[in-house]
PDB file of C-alpha atoms in Angstrom:
ATOM      1  CA  ARG A  10     -47.890  46.467 -84.835  1.00  0.00           C
ATOM      2  CA  VAL A  11     -48.939  47.634 -81.371  1.00  0.00           C
ATOM      3  CA  LEU A  12     -47.303  45.593 -78.599  1.00  0.00           C
ATOM      4  CA  GLY A  13     -48.865  47.459 -75.675  1.00  0.00           C
ATOM      5  CA  VAL A  14     -49.241  50.886 -73.997  1.00  0.00           C
ATOM      6  CA  PHE A  15     -46.682  53.090 -72.163  1.00  0.00           C
ATOM      7  CA  GLU A  16     -48.689  55.171 -69.670  1.00  0.00           C
ATOM      8  CA  VAL A  17     -47.484  57.881 -67.213  1.00  0.00           C
ATOM      9  CA  GLN A  18     -49.878  59.555 -64.747  1.00  0.00           C
ATOM     10  CA  SER A  19     -49.731  62.581 -62.383  1.00  0.00           C
ATOM     11  CA  ASP A  20     -52.068  64.086 -59.784  1.00  0.00           C
ATOM     12  CA  ALA A  21     -51.168  67.681 -60.830  1.00  0.00           C
ATOM     13  CA  PRO A  22     -53.138  69.354 -63.574  1.00  0.00           C
ATOM     14  CA  ALA A  23     -51.293  70.019 -66.858  1.00  0.00           C
ATOM     15  CA  ALA A  24     -48.220  68.228 -65.497  1.00  0.00           C
ATOM     16  CA  PHE A  25     -46.906  67.081 -68.892  1.00  0.00           C
ATOM     17  CA  SER A  26     -45.672  69.098 -71.849  1.00  0.00           C
ATOM     18  CA  GLU A  27     -45.029  68.302 -75.491  1.00  0.00           C
ATOM     19  CA  ASN A  28     -41.418  67.622 -74.625  1.00  0.00           C
ATOM     20  CA  ASP A  29     -42.521  65.051 -72.061  1.00  0.00           C
ATOM     21  CA  LEU A  30     -44.659  63.404 -74.750  1.00  0.00           C
ATOM     22  CA  LEU A  31     -41.672  63.242 -77.109  1.00  0.00           C
ATOM     23  CA  VAL A  32     -39.500  61.696 -74.370  1.00  0.00           C
ATOM     24  CA  LEU A  33     -42.181  59.123 -73.498  1.00  0.00           C
ATOM     25  CA  ARG A  34     -42.689  58.334 -77.172  1.00  0.00           C
ATOM     26  CA  SER A  35     -38.966  57.770 -77.570  1.00  0.00           C
ATOM     27  CA  LEU A  36     -38.843  55.596 -74.452  1.00  0.00           C
ATOM     28  CA  ALA A  37     -41.895  53.663 -75.685  1.00  0.00           C
ATOM     29  CA  GLY A  38     -40.202  53.040 -79.033  1.00  0.00           C
ATOM     30  CA  GLN A  39     -37.036  51.731 -77.349  1.00  0.00           C
ATOM     31  CA  THR A  40     -39.103  49.579 -75.030  1.00  0.00           C
ATOM     32  CA  ALA A  41     -41.086  48.160 -77.982  1.00  0.00           C
ATOM     33  CA  VAL A  42     -37.832  47.273 -79.764  1.00  0.00           C
ATOM     34  CA  ALA A  43     -36.526  45.545 -76.608  1.00  0.00           C
ATOM     35  CA  ILE A  44     -39.797  43.647 -76.204  1.00  0.00           C
ATOM     36  CA  ALA A  45     -39.772  42.582 -79.875  1.00  0.00           C
ATOM     37  CA  ASN A  46     -36.168  41.449 -79.578  1.00  0.00           C
ATOM     38  CA  ALA A  47     -36.975  39.518 -76.424  1.00  0.00           C
ATOM     39  CA  GLN A  48     -39.962  37.842 -78.124  1.00  0.00           C
ATOM     40  CA  LEU A  49     -37.809  37.023 -81.148  1.00  0.00           C
ATOM     41  CA  PHE A  50     -35.104  35.580 -78.930  1.00  0.00           C
ATOM     42  CA  GLU A  51     -37.715  33.487 -77.127  1.00  0.00           C
ATOM     43  CA  ARG A  52     -39.056  32.181 -80.443  1.00  0.00           C
ATOM     44  CA  VAL A  53     -35.538  31.348 -81.637  1.00  0.00           C
ATOM     45  CA  ASN A  54     -34.847  29.488 -78.394  1.00  0.00           C
ATOM     46  CA  ARG A  55     -38.159  27.659 -78.635  1.00  0.00           C
ATOM     47  CA  MET A  56     -37.471  26.713 -82.267  1.00  0.00           C
ATOM     48  CA  GLY A  57     -34.004  25.490 -81.278  1.00  0.00           C
ATOM     49  CA  GLN A  58     -35.449  23.349 -78.498  1.00  0.00           C
ATOM     50  CA  GLU A  59     -38.103  21.951 -80.849  1.00  0.00           C
ATOM     51  CA  LEU A  60     -35.444  21.217 -83.432  1.00  0.00           C
ATOM     52  CA  GLU A  61     -33.286  19.454 -80.836  1.00  0.00           C
ATOM     53  CA  GLN A  62     -36.291  17.428 -79.713  1.00  0.00           C
ATOM     54  CA  ARG A  63     -37.113  16.478 -83.287  1.00  0.00           C
ATOM     55  CA  VAL A  64     -33.501  15.499 -83.942  1.00  0.00           C
ATOM     56  CA  GLN A  65     -33.460  13.435 -80.762  1.00  0.00           C
ATOM     57  CA  GLU A  66     -36.756  11.739 -81.642  1.00  0.00           C
ATOM     58  CA  ARG A  67     -35.526  11.045 -85.156  1.00  0.00           C
ATOM     59  CA  THR A  68     -32.236   9.676 -83.817  1.00  0.00           C
ATOM     60  CA  GLU A  69     -34.095   7.409 -81.393  1.00  0.00           C
ATOM     61  CA  ALA A  70     -36.418   6.270 -84.196  1.00  0.00           C
ATOM     62  CA  LEU A  71     -33.427   5.491 -86.417  1.00  0.00           C
ATOM     63  CA  ALA A  72     -31.790   3.629 -83.535  1.00  0.00           C
ATOM     64  CA  ARG A  73     -34.955   1.586 -82.992  1.00  0.00           C
ATOM     65  CA  THR A  74     -35.163   0.901 -86.714  1.00  0.00           C
ATOM     66  CA  LEU A  75     -31.531  -0.183 -86.757  1.00  0.00           C
ATOM     67  CA  GLU A  76     -32.128  -2.385 -83.729  1.00  0.00           C
ATOM     68  CA  ASP A  77     -35.211  -3.916 -85.373  1.00  0.00           C
ATOM     69  CA  LEU A  78     -33.226  -4.538 -88.564  1.00  0.00           C
ATOM     70  CA  THR A  79     -30.437  -6.138 -86.534  1.00  0.00           C
ATOM     71  CA  LEU A  80     -32.911  -8.340 -84.684  1.00  0.00           C
ATOM     72  CA  GLU A  81     -34.599  -9.281 -87.947  1.00  0.00           C
ATOM     73  CA  ARG A  82     -31.227 -10.114 -89.499  1.00  0.00           C
ATOM     74  CA  ASP A  83     -30.302 -12.258 -86.493  1.00  0.00           C
ATOM     75  CA  ARG A  84     -33.700 -13.930 -86.621  1.00  0.00           C
ATOM     76  CA  VAL A  85     -33.340 -14.725 -90.324  1.00  0.00           C
ATOM     77  CA  GLU A  86     -29.798 -16.041 -89.820  1.00  0.00           C
ATOM     78  CA  THR A  87     -30.952 -18.215 -86.922  1.00  0.00           C
ATOM     79  CA  LEU A  88     -33.853 -19.620 -88.926  1.00  0.00           C
ATOM     80  CA  TYR A  89     -31.513 -20.271 -91.852  1.00  0.00           C
ATOM     81  CA  ARG A  90     -29.106 -22.198 -89.600  1.00  0.00           C
ATOM     82  CA  ILE A  91     -31.983 -24.145 -88.063  1.00  0.00           C
ATOM     83  CA  THR A  92     -33.401 -25.029 -91.486  1.00  0.00           C
ATOM     84  CA  ARG A  93     -29.958 -26.029 -92.795  1.00  0.00           C
ATOM     85  CA  GLU A  94     -29.103 -28.177 -89.793  1.00  0.00           C
ATOM     86  CA  LEU A  95     -32.513 -29.839 -89.567  1.00  0.00           C
ATOM     87  CA  SER A  96     -32.584 -30.687 -93.269  1.00  0.00           C
ATOM     88  CA  ALA A  97     -29.246 -32.508 -92.932  1.00  0.00           C
ATOM     89  CA  SER A  98     -30.705 -35.459 -91.018  1.00  0.00           C
ATOM     90  CA  LEU A  99     -33.876 -37.525 -90.803  1.00  0.00           C
ATOM     91  CA  ASP A 100     -33.005 -39.059 -87.439  1.00  0.00           C
ATOM     92  CA  LEU A 101     -35.695 -37.767 -85.072  1.00  0.00           C
ATOM     93  CA  ASP A 102     -33.607 -37.631 -81.878  1.00  0.00           C
ATOM     94  CA  ARG A 103     -30.755 -35.871 -83.635  1.00  0.00           C
ATOM     95  CA  VAL A 104     -33.190 -33.408 -85.225  1.00  0.00           C
ATOM     96  CA  LEU A 105     -34.758 -32.529 -81.879  1.00  0.00           C
ATOM     97  CA  ASN A 106     -31.467 -32.079 -80.008  1.00  0.00           C
ATOM     98  CA  GLU A 107     -29.973 -30.010 -82.836  1.00  0.00           C
ATOM     99  CA  ALA A 108     -33.062 -27.795 -82.933  1.00  0.00           C
ATOM    100  CA  LEU A 109     -33.061 -27.231 -79.187  1.00  0.00           C
ATOM    101  CA  GLY A 110     -29.369 -26.360 -79.212  1.00  0.00           C
ATOM    102  CA  LEU A 111     -29.764 -23.838 -82.044  1.00  0.00           C
ATOM    103  CA  ILE A 112     -32.737 -22.158 -80.375  1.00  0.00           C
ATOM    104  CA  ASN A 113     -30.835 -22.038 -77.103  1.00  0.00           C
ATOM    105  CA  ARG A 114     -27.917 -20.208 -78.741  1.00  0.00           C
ATOM    106  CA  ALA A 115     -30.313 -17.744 -80.370  1.00  0.00           C
ATOM    107  CA  VAL A 116     -32.447 -16.953 -77.309  1.00  0.00           C
ATOM    108  CA  GLY A 117     -29.930 -17.484 -74.507  1.00  0.00           C
ATOM    109  CA  VAL A 118     -31.602 -19.965 -72.162  1.00  0.00           C
ATOM    110  CA  ALA A 119     -30.202 -22.720 -69.971  1.00  0.00           C
ATOM    111  CA  HIS A 120     -33.269 -24.920 -69.612  1.00  0.00           C
ATOM    112  CA  GLY A 121     -35.811 -26.106 -72.139  1.00  0.00           C
ATOM    113  CA  SER A 122     -37.389 -29.178 -73.661  1.00  0.00           C
ATOM    114  CA  ILE A 123     -39.219 -30.503 -76.707  1.00  0.00           C
ATOM    115  CA  MET A 124     -42.165 -32.737 -75.879  1.00  0.00           C
ATOM    116  CA  LEU A 125     -44.034 -34.766 -78.480  1.00  0.00           C
ATOM    117  CA  LEU A 126     -47.585 -36.041 -78.195  1.00  0.00           C
ATOM    118  CA  ASP A 127     -47.956 -39.804 -77.747  1.00  0.00           C
ATOM    119  CA  PRO A 128     -51.132 -40.773 -79.676  1.00  0.00           C
ATOM    120  CA  GLY A 129     -51.551 -43.964 -77.636  1.00  0.00           C
ATOM    121  CA  THR A 130     -51.655 -42.410 -74.159  1.00  0.00           C
ATOM    122  CA  GLY A 131     -52.393 -38.769 -74.981  1.00  0.00           C
ATOM    123  CA  ASN A 132     -49.463 -37.697 -72.780  1.00  0.00           C
ATOM    124  CA  LEU A 133     -46.503 -35.567 -73.782  1.00  0.00           C
ATOM    125  CA  VAL A 134     -43.186 -37.411 -74.051  1.00  0.00           C
ATOM    126  CA  CYS A 135     -40.001 -35.422 -73.450  1.00  0.00           C
ATOM    127  CA  ARG A 136     -37.698 -36.234 -76.391  1.00  0.00           C
ATOM    128  CA  ALA A 137     -35.016 -33.520 -75.995  1.00  0.00           C
ATOM    129  CA  MET A 138     -33.977 -31.476 -72.946  1.00  0.00           C
ATOM    130  CA  LEU A 139     -31.520 -28.752 -71.975  1.00  0.00           C
ATOM    131  CA  GLY A 140     -30.097 -28.442 -68.460  1.00  0.00           C
ATOM    132  CA  ARG A 141     -30.629 -32.070 -67.472  1.00  0.00           C
ATOM    133  CA  SER A 142     -27.702 -33.843 -65.808  1.00  0.00           C
ATOM    134  CA  ARG A 143     -28.773 -37.274 -67.041  1.00  0.00           C
ATOM    135  CA  GLY A 144     -29.489 -38.070 -70.661  1.00  0.00           C
ATOM    136  CA  LEU A 145     -32.874 -39.196 -71.941  1.00  0.00           C
ATOM    137  CA  GLN A 146     -33.670 -42.694 -73.104  1.00  0.00           C
ATOM    138  CA  ARG A 147     -33.963 -43.444 -76.808  1.00  0.00           C
ATOM    139  CA  ASP A 148     -37.758 -43.155 -76.787  1.00  0.00           C
ATOM    140  CA  GLY A 149     -37.812 -40.223 -74.359  1.00  0.00           C
ATOM    141  CA  MET A 150     -39.404 -39.788 -70.941  1.00  0.00           C
ATOM    142  CA  MET A 151     -43.154 -39.926 -70.391  1.00  0.00           C
ATOM    143  CA  THR A 152     -44.539 -36.882 -68.555  1.00  0.00           C
ATOM    144  CA  ARG A 153     -47.780 -36.295 -66.690  1.00  0.00           C
ATOM    145  CA  TYR A 154     -48.701 -33.429 -68.981  1.00  0.00           C
ATOM    146  CA  ARG A 155     -51.570 -33.905 -71.401  1.00  0.00           C
ATOM    147  CA  ARG A 156     -54.205 -31.646 -72.964  1.00  0.00           C
ATOM    148  CA  GLY A 157     -55.210 -29.063 -70.363  1.00  0.00           C
ATOM    149  CA  VAL A 158     -52.729 -30.304 -67.723  1.00  0.00           C
ATOM    150  CA  GLY A 159     -49.790 -28.027 -66.940  1.00  0.00           C
ATOM    151  CA  LEU A 160     -48.432 -25.146 -68.978  1.00  0.00           C
ATOM    152  CA  ALA A 161     -47.398 -27.447 -71.834  1.00  0.00           C
ATOM    153  CA  GLY A 162     -50.807 -29.138 -71.749  1.00  0.00           C
ATOM    154  CA  TRP A 163     -52.551 -25.781 -71.931  1.00  0.00           C
ATOM    155  CA  VAL A 164     -50.515 -24.806 -75.017  1.00  0.00           C
ATOM    156  CA  LEU A 165     -51.229 -28.235 -76.507  1.00  0.00           C
ATOM    157  CA  GLU A 166     -54.960 -27.714 -75.982  1.00  0.00           C
ATOM    158  CA  THR A 167     -55.218 -24.083 -77.160  1.00  0.00           C
ATOM    159  CA  HIS A 168     -52.675 -24.289 -80.027  1.00  0.00           C
ATOM    160  CA  GLU A 169     -51.498 -20.820 -78.919  1.00  0.00           C
ATOM    161  CA  PRO A 170     -47.965 -19.691 -77.960  1.00  0.00           C
ATOM    162  CA  VAL A 171     -47.560 -17.923 -74.646  1.00  0.00           C
ATOM    163  CA  ILE A 172     -45.035 -15.831 -72.700  1.00  0.00           C
ATOM    164  CA  VAL A 173     -45.092 -16.318 -68.925  1.00  0.00           C
ATOM    165  CA  PRO A 174     -43.290 -13.445 -67.136  1.00  0.00           C
ATOM    166  CA  ASP A 175     -43.350 -15.240 -63.753  1.00  0.00           C
ATOM    167  CA  LEU A 176     -44.102 -18.947 -63.434  1.00  0.00           C
ATOM    168  CA  ARG A 177     -45.033 -18.588 -59.761  1.00  0.00           C
ATOM    169  CA  GLU A 178     -47.996 -16.439 -60.741  1.00  0.00           C
ATOM    170  CA  ASP A 179     -49.138 -18.573 -63.691  1.00  0.00           C
ATOM    171  CA  PRO A 180     -52.219 -20.720 -62.945  1.00  0.00           C
ATOM    172  CA  HIS A 181     -51.211 -23.409 -65.478  1.00  0.00           C
ATOM    173  CA  TRP A 182     -47.687 -24.012 -64.195  1.00  0.00           C
ATOM    174  CA  ILE A 183     -47.170 -27.202 -62.158  1.00  0.00           C
ATOM    175  CA  PRO A 184     -43.799 -27.144 -60.330  1.00  0.00           C
ATOM    176  CA  SER A 185     -41.838 -30.375 -60.066  1.00  0.00           C
ATOM    177  CA  GLU A 186     -41.621 -31.834 -56.558  1.00  0.00           C
ATOM    178  CA  LYS A 187     -38.748 -34.229 -57.274  1.00  0.00           C
ATOM    179  CA  GLU A 188     -36.551 -31.780 -59.139  1.00  0.00           C
ATOM    180  CA  PRO A 189     -37.171 -28.190 -57.999  1.00  0.00           C
ATOM    181  CA  TYR A 190     -35.751 -25.650 -60.421  1.00  0.00           C
ATOM    182  CA  PRO A 191     -35.426 -22.258 -58.687  1.00  0.00           C
ATOM    183  CA  GLU A 192     -33.777 -20.890 -61.842  1.00  0.00           C
ATOM    184  CA  ARG A 193     -37.002 -21.367 -63.783  1.00  0.00           C
ATOM    185  CA  ARG A 194     -38.842 -18.095 -63.224  1.00  0.00           C
ATOM    186  CA  SER A 195     -40.029 -17.055 -66.695  1.00  0.00           C
ATOM    187  CA  ALA A 196     -41.003 -19.230 -69.641  1.00  0.00           C
ATOM    188  CA  ILE A 197     -42.040 -19.236 -73.270  1.00  0.00           C
ATOM    189  CA  ALA A 198     -44.067 -22.134 -74.687  1.00  0.00           C
ATOM    190  CA  VAL A 199     -44.905 -22.685 -78.363  1.00  0.00           C
ATOM    191  CA  PRO A 200     -46.914 -25.477 -80.046  1.00  0.00           C
ATOM    192  CA  LEU A 201     -45.254 -27.595 -82.722  1.00  0.00           C
ATOM    193  CA  THR A 202     -47.861 -27.617 -85.478  1.00  0.00           C
ATOM    194  CA  ALA A 203     -47.838 -29.290 -88.884  1.00  0.00           C
ATOM    195  CA  GLY A 204     -50.945 -28.235 -90.789  1.00  0.00           C
ATOM    196  CA  ASP A 205     -53.889 -28.669 -88.420  1.00  0.00           C
ATOM    197  CA  ASP A 206     -52.070 -31.229 -86.244  1.00  0.00           C
ATOM    198  CA  VAL A 207     -50.187 -30.386 -83.063  1.00  0.00           C
ATOM    199  CA  LEU A 208     -47.164 -32.668 -82.779  1.00  0.00           C
ATOM    200  CA  GLY A 209     -45.970 -31.392 -79.412  1.00  0.00           C
ATOM    201  CA  VAL A 210     -44.749 -28.385 -77.432  1.00  0.00           C
ATOM    202  CA  LEU A 211     -41.457 -26.466 -77.290  1.00  0.00           C
ATOM    203  CA  ILE A 212     -40.896 -24.800 -73.910  1.00  0.00           C
ATOM    204  CA  LEU A 213     -37.963 -22.635 -72.731  1.00  0.00           C
ATOM    205  CA  PHE A 214     -37.109 -21.300 -69.238  1.00  0.00           C
ATOM    206  CA  HIS A 215     -34.991 -18.470 -67.825  1.00  0.00           C
ATOM    207  CA  PRO A 216     -34.099 -17.572 -64.219  1.00  0.00           C
ATOM    208  CA  GLU A 217     -34.911 -13.885 -64.753  1.00  0.00           C
ATOM    209  CA  VAL A 218     -38.498 -12.686 -64.284  1.00  0.00           C
ATOM    210  CA  GLY A 219     -39.908 -11.116 -67.449  1.00  0.00           C
ATOM    211  CA  TYR A 220     -36.914 -12.153 -69.555  1.00  0.00           C
ATOM    212  CA  PHE A 221     -38.773 -13.153 -72.724  1.00  0.00           C
ATOM    213  CA  THR A 222     -39.986 -10.482 -75.161  1.00  0.00           C
ATOM    214  CA  PRO A 223     -42.300 -10.453 -78.194  1.00  0.00           C
ATOM    215  CA  ASP A 224     -39.157 -10.631 -80.361  1.00  0.00           C
ATOM    216  CA  HIS A 225     -38.230 -13.884 -78.617  1.00  0.00           C
ATOM    217  CA  LEU A 226     -41.748 -15.159 -79.219  1.00  0.00           C
ATOM    218  CA  ARG A 227     -41.600 -14.375 -82.950  1.00  0.00           C
ATOM    219  CA  LEU A 228     -38.226 -16.078 -83.282  1.00  0.00           C
ATOM    220  CA  VAL A 229     -39.196 -19.190 -81.307  1.00  0.00           C
ATOM    221  CA  SER A 230     -42.551 -19.474 -83.126  1.00  0.00           C
ATOM    222  CA  ALA A 231     -40.818 -19.327 -86.510  1.00  0.00           C
ATOM    223  CA  ALA A 232     -38.241 -21.858 -85.343  1.00  0.00           C
ATOM    224  CA  ALA A 233     -41.013 -24.117 -84.009  1.00  0.00           C
ATOM    225  CA  THR A 234     -42.552 -24.208 -87.483  1.00  0.00           C
ATOM    226  CA  GLN A 235     -39.245 -25.419 -88.919  1.00  0.00           C
ATOM    227  CA  VAL A 236     -38.870 -27.965 -86.113  1.00  0.00           C
ATOM    228  CA  ALA A 237     -42.403 -29.286 -86.665  1.00  0.00           C
ATOM    229  CA  THR A 238     -41.704 -29.700 -90.378  1.00  0.00           C
ATOM    230  CA  ALA A 239     -38.478 -31.573 -89.596  1.00  0.00           C
ATOM    231  CA  ILE A 240     -40.309 -33.788 -87.087  1.00  0.00           C
ATOM    232  CA  ASN A 241     -43.018 -34.524 -89.632  1.00  0.00           C
ATOM    233  CA  ASN A 242     -40.403 -35.409 -92.262  1.00  0.00           C
ATOM    234  CA  ALA A 243     -38.498 -37.626 -89.818  1.00  0.00           C
ATOM    235  CA  GLN A 244     -41.669 -39.444 -88.757  1.00  0.00           C
ATOM    236  CA  LEU A 245     -42.706 -39.882 -92.380  1.00  0.00           C
ATOM    237  CA  TYR A 246     -39.258 -41.219 -93.252  1.00  0.00           C
ATOM    238  CA  ARG A 247     -39.415 -43.638 -90.324  1.00  0.00           C
ATOM    239  CA  LEU A 248     -42.883 -44.808 -91.398  1.00  0.00           C
ATOM    240  CA  ILE A 249     -41.725 -45.359 -94.985  1.00  0.00           C
ATOM    241  CA  THR A 250     -38.625 -47.189 -93.749  1.00  0.00           C
ATOM    242  CA  ASP A 251     -40.675 -49.465 -91.486  1.00  0.00           C
ATOM    243  CA  GLN A 252     -43.135 -50.222 -94.276  1.00  0.00           C
ATOM    244  CA  ALA A 253     -40.308 -50.920 -96.726  1.00  0.00           C
ATOM    245  CA  GLU A 254     -38.740 -53.271 -94.199  1.00  0.00           C
ATOM    246  CA  ARG A 255     -42.032 -55.112 -93.671  1.00  0.00           C
ATOM    247  CA  VAL A 256     -42.585 -55.386 -97.423  1.00  0.00           C
ATOM    248  CA  GLY A 257     -39.026 -56.705 -97.831  1.00  0.00           C
ATOM    249  CA  ILE A 258     -39.631 -59.349 -95.169  1.00  0.00           C
ATOM    250  CA  MET A 259     -42.886 -60.355 -96.876  1.00  0.00           C
ATOM    251  CA  LEU A 260     -41.150 -60.587-100.279  1.00  0.00           C
ATOM    252  CA  ARG A 261     -38.308 -62.669 -98.867  1.00  0.00           C
ATOM    253  CA  THR A 262     -40.803 -64.974 -97.153  1.00  0.00           C
ATOM    254  CA  GLN A 263     -42.840 -65.275-100.348  1.00  0.00           C
ATOM    255  CA  ARG A 264     -39.743 -66.036-102.407  1.00  0.00           C
ATOM    256  CA  ALA A 265     -38.666 -68.682 -99.924  1.00  0.00           C
ATOM    257  CA  GLU A 266     -42.116 -70.301-100.029  1.00  0.00           C
ATOM    258  CA  ALA A 267     -42.149 -70.157-103.839  1.00  0.00           C
ATOM    259  CA  ALA A 268     -38.704 -71.725-104.025  1.00  0.00           C
ATOM    260  CA  LYS A 269     -39.789 -74.479-101.662  1.00  0.00           C
ATOM    261  CA  HIS A 270     -42.942 -75.200-103.652  1.00  0.00           C
ATOM    262  CA  GLN A 271     -40.975 -75.181-106.896  1.00  0.00           C
ATOM    263  CA  ALA A 272     -38.488 -77.656-105.450  1.00  0.00           C
ATOM    264  CA  ILE A 273     -41.347 -79.937-104.380  1.00  0.00           C
ATOM    265  CA  VAL A 274     -43.030 -79.762-107.786  1.00  0.00           C
ATOM    266  CA  GLU A 275     -39.803 -80.391-109.672  1.00  0.00           C
ATOM    267  CA  GLY A 276     -39.022 -83.388-107.477  1.00  0.00           C
ATOM    268  CA  ILE A 277     -42.350 -85.151-108.219  1.00  0.00           C
ATOM    269  CA  ALA A 278     -42.023 -88.084-110.646  1.00  0.00           C
ATOM    270  CA  ASP A 279     -45.422 -87.375-112.206  1.00  0.00           C
ATOM    271  CA  GLY A 280     -45.882 -84.649-114.782  1.00  0.00           C
ATOM    272  CA  VAL A 281     -47.231 -81.456-113.197  1.00  0.00           C
ATOM    273  CA  LEU A 282     -48.438 -78.241-114.813  1.00  0.00           C
ATOM    274  CA  VAL A 283     -49.099 -75.225-112.575  1.00  0.00           C
ATOM    275  CA  LEU A 284     -51.693 -72.857-114.057  1.00  0.00           C
ATOM    276  CA  ASP A 285     -52.860 -69.354-113.211  1.00  0.00           C
ATOM    277  CA  PRO A 286     -56.601 -68.537-112.833  1.00  0.00           C
ATOM    278  CA  ASP A 287     -56.823 -68.038-116.634  1.00  0.00           C
ATOM    279  CA  TYR A 288     -55.317 -71.502-117.324  1.00  0.00           C
ATOM    280  CA  HIS A 289     -51.993 -70.175-118.548  1.00  0.00           C
ATOM    281  CA  VAL A 290     -48.921 -72.215-117.654  1.00  0.00           C
ATOM    282  CA  VAL A 291     -46.882 -70.806-114.800  1.00  0.00           C
ATOM    283  CA  LEU A 292     -44.642 -73.810-114.092  1.00  0.00           C
ATOM    284  CA  MET A 293     -43.923 -77.176-115.670  1.00  0.00           C
ATOM    285  CA  ASN A 294     -41.822 -79.748-113.855  1.00  0.00           C
ATOM    286  CA  PRO A 295     -39.149 -81.884-115.622  1.00  0.00           C
ATOM    287  CA  ALA A 296     -41.418 -84.980-115.694  1.00  0.00           C
ATOM    288  CA  ALA A 297     -44.118 -83.059-117.599  1.00  0.00           C
ATOM    289  CA  SER A 298     -41.464 -81.711-119.961  1.00  0.00           C
ATOM    290  CA  ARG A 299     -40.347 -85.282-120.761  1.00  0.00           C
ATOM    291  CA  ILE A 300     -43.894 -86.527-121.230  1.00  0.00           C
ATOM    292  CA  LEU A 301     -44.965 -83.644-123.494  1.00  0.00           C
ATOM    293  CA  GLY A 302     -41.668 -83.348-125.290  1.00  0.00           C
ATOM    294  CA  LEU A 303     -41.638 -79.612-124.692  1.00  0.00           C
ATOM    295  CA  SER A 304     -39.250 -77.362-122.807  1.00  0.00           C
ATOM    296  CA  ALA A 305     -40.495 -75.342-119.865  1.00  0.00           C
ATOM    297  CA  SER A 306     -39.453 -72.046-121.470  1.00  0.00           C
ATOM    298  CA  ALA A 307     -41.437 -72.870-124.623  1.00  0.00           C
ATOM    299  CA  VAL A 308     -44.775 -73.335-122.790  1.00  0.00           C
ATOM    300  CA  GLU A 309     -44.530 -70.709-120.066  1.00  0.00           C
ATOM    301  CA  GLY A 310     -47.412 -68.221-120.329  1.00  0.00           C
ATOM    302  CA  GLN A 311     -49.337 -70.250-122.936  1.00  0.00           C
ATOM    303  CA  HIS A 312     -52.861 -71.562-122.521  1.00  0.00           C
ATOM    304  CA  VAL A 313     -53.021 -75.192-121.440  1.00  0.00           C
ATOM    305  CA  ARG A 314     -55.392 -76.040-124.329  1.00  0.00           C
ATOM    306  CA  GLU A 315     -52.757 -75.079-126.892  1.00  0.00           C
ATOM    307  CA  ILE A 316     -50.084 -77.114-125.153  1.00  0.00           C
ATOM    308  CA  LEU A 317     -52.194 -80.235-124.878  1.00  0.00           C
ATOM    309  CA  GLY A 318     -53.265 -79.829-128.501  1.00  0.00           C
ATOM    310  CA  ARG A 319     -49.665 -79.766-129.694  1.00  0.00           C
ATOM    311  CA  ALA A 320     -48.605 -82.631-127.429  1.00  0.00           C
ATOM    312  CA  GLY A 321     -51.533 -84.981-128.032  1.00  0.00           C
ATOM    313  CA  SER A 322     -49.496 -87.877-129.481  1.00  0.00           C
ATOM    314  CA  ALA A 323     -46.963 -87.659-126.663  1.00  0.00           C
ATOM    315  CA  ILE A 324     -49.761 -87.890-124.113  1.00  0.00           C
ATOM    316  CA  ASP A 325     -51.214 -90.919-125.887  1.00  0.00           C
ATOM    317  CA  ARG A 326     -47.858 -92.693-125.834  1.00  0.00           C
ATOM    318  CA  ALA A 327     -47.411 -91.899-122.151  1.00  0.00           C
ATOM    319  CA  LEU A 328     -50.846 -93.296-121.366  1.00  0.00           C
ATOM    320  CA  ALA A 329     -50.162 -96.431-123.434  1.00  0.00           C
ATOM    321  CA  GLN A 330     -46.934 -97.058-121.512  1.00  0.00           C
ATOM    322  CA  GLN A 331     -48.809 -96.762-118.260  1.00  0.00           C
ATOM    323  CA  LEU A 332     -51.648 -99.035-119.349  1.00  0.00           C
ATOM    324  CA  TYR A 333     -49.628-101.753-121.073  1.00  0.00           C
TER     325      TYR A 333
END
């Protein structure tokens, strides 16, 4: 393999001899060996650097994978705790406050709230809040936010979660005039959806600009799904409880009315038979029992024609006593 040319020149004619050629050839051979060694050394160094780079890249990739696995494990554990805690109660206010506290411990925020949509007014009602000195009322606090109004209203309208790196630069953010919060610089807002319905909005704040990451968004979105399911279950339980209470009141009222009517019928001196629409006996008062000579239990549910047929002579005697 020819690496190059070793050339020597002179202005004098016939300046070089065969011995000079042998010396130059020897020097050229030594130079070629040195050049080849230098090239080999350079290749070895380059391969070592490439190997170090590959090892470093692989180490960084493994570190990122380990970090992703750790984040995924933490996310799964957080969702498991949220699901376990939320399934332990059907009280809506307790569910919302428990959910907000669990999410706060997972994400590391100091301010946040869960707002539910009020179907009557169309406004969002704050039902749970972090970082508020005063507690909320039982039914929450009505806000001015509605579909398309404010950051929460925008999320409610679009059904899309959002990360806001800096609230001061967000066109949807409406700062509070009564309670300025300088520590609220970045935010993450997620809709609470159950099927195709949006029940409300979960919103979290942090004093650091650009604090929230896509990992935070994935965690909060997954948690919001669990919260929405718990809210839906709590509302369904409350609806069933209210309906059961109304039905119970109706049954108690009906029983009271039936007892009153039965007392009136039984107190009448004349014989009375109460029939259903098919002329079957529902009630017979004591006077009718004496006249017909039949017990109330024996005639209950029977057709009135059968009863009168069996008690014909008793009816005749009763009529004769009345007439004569």
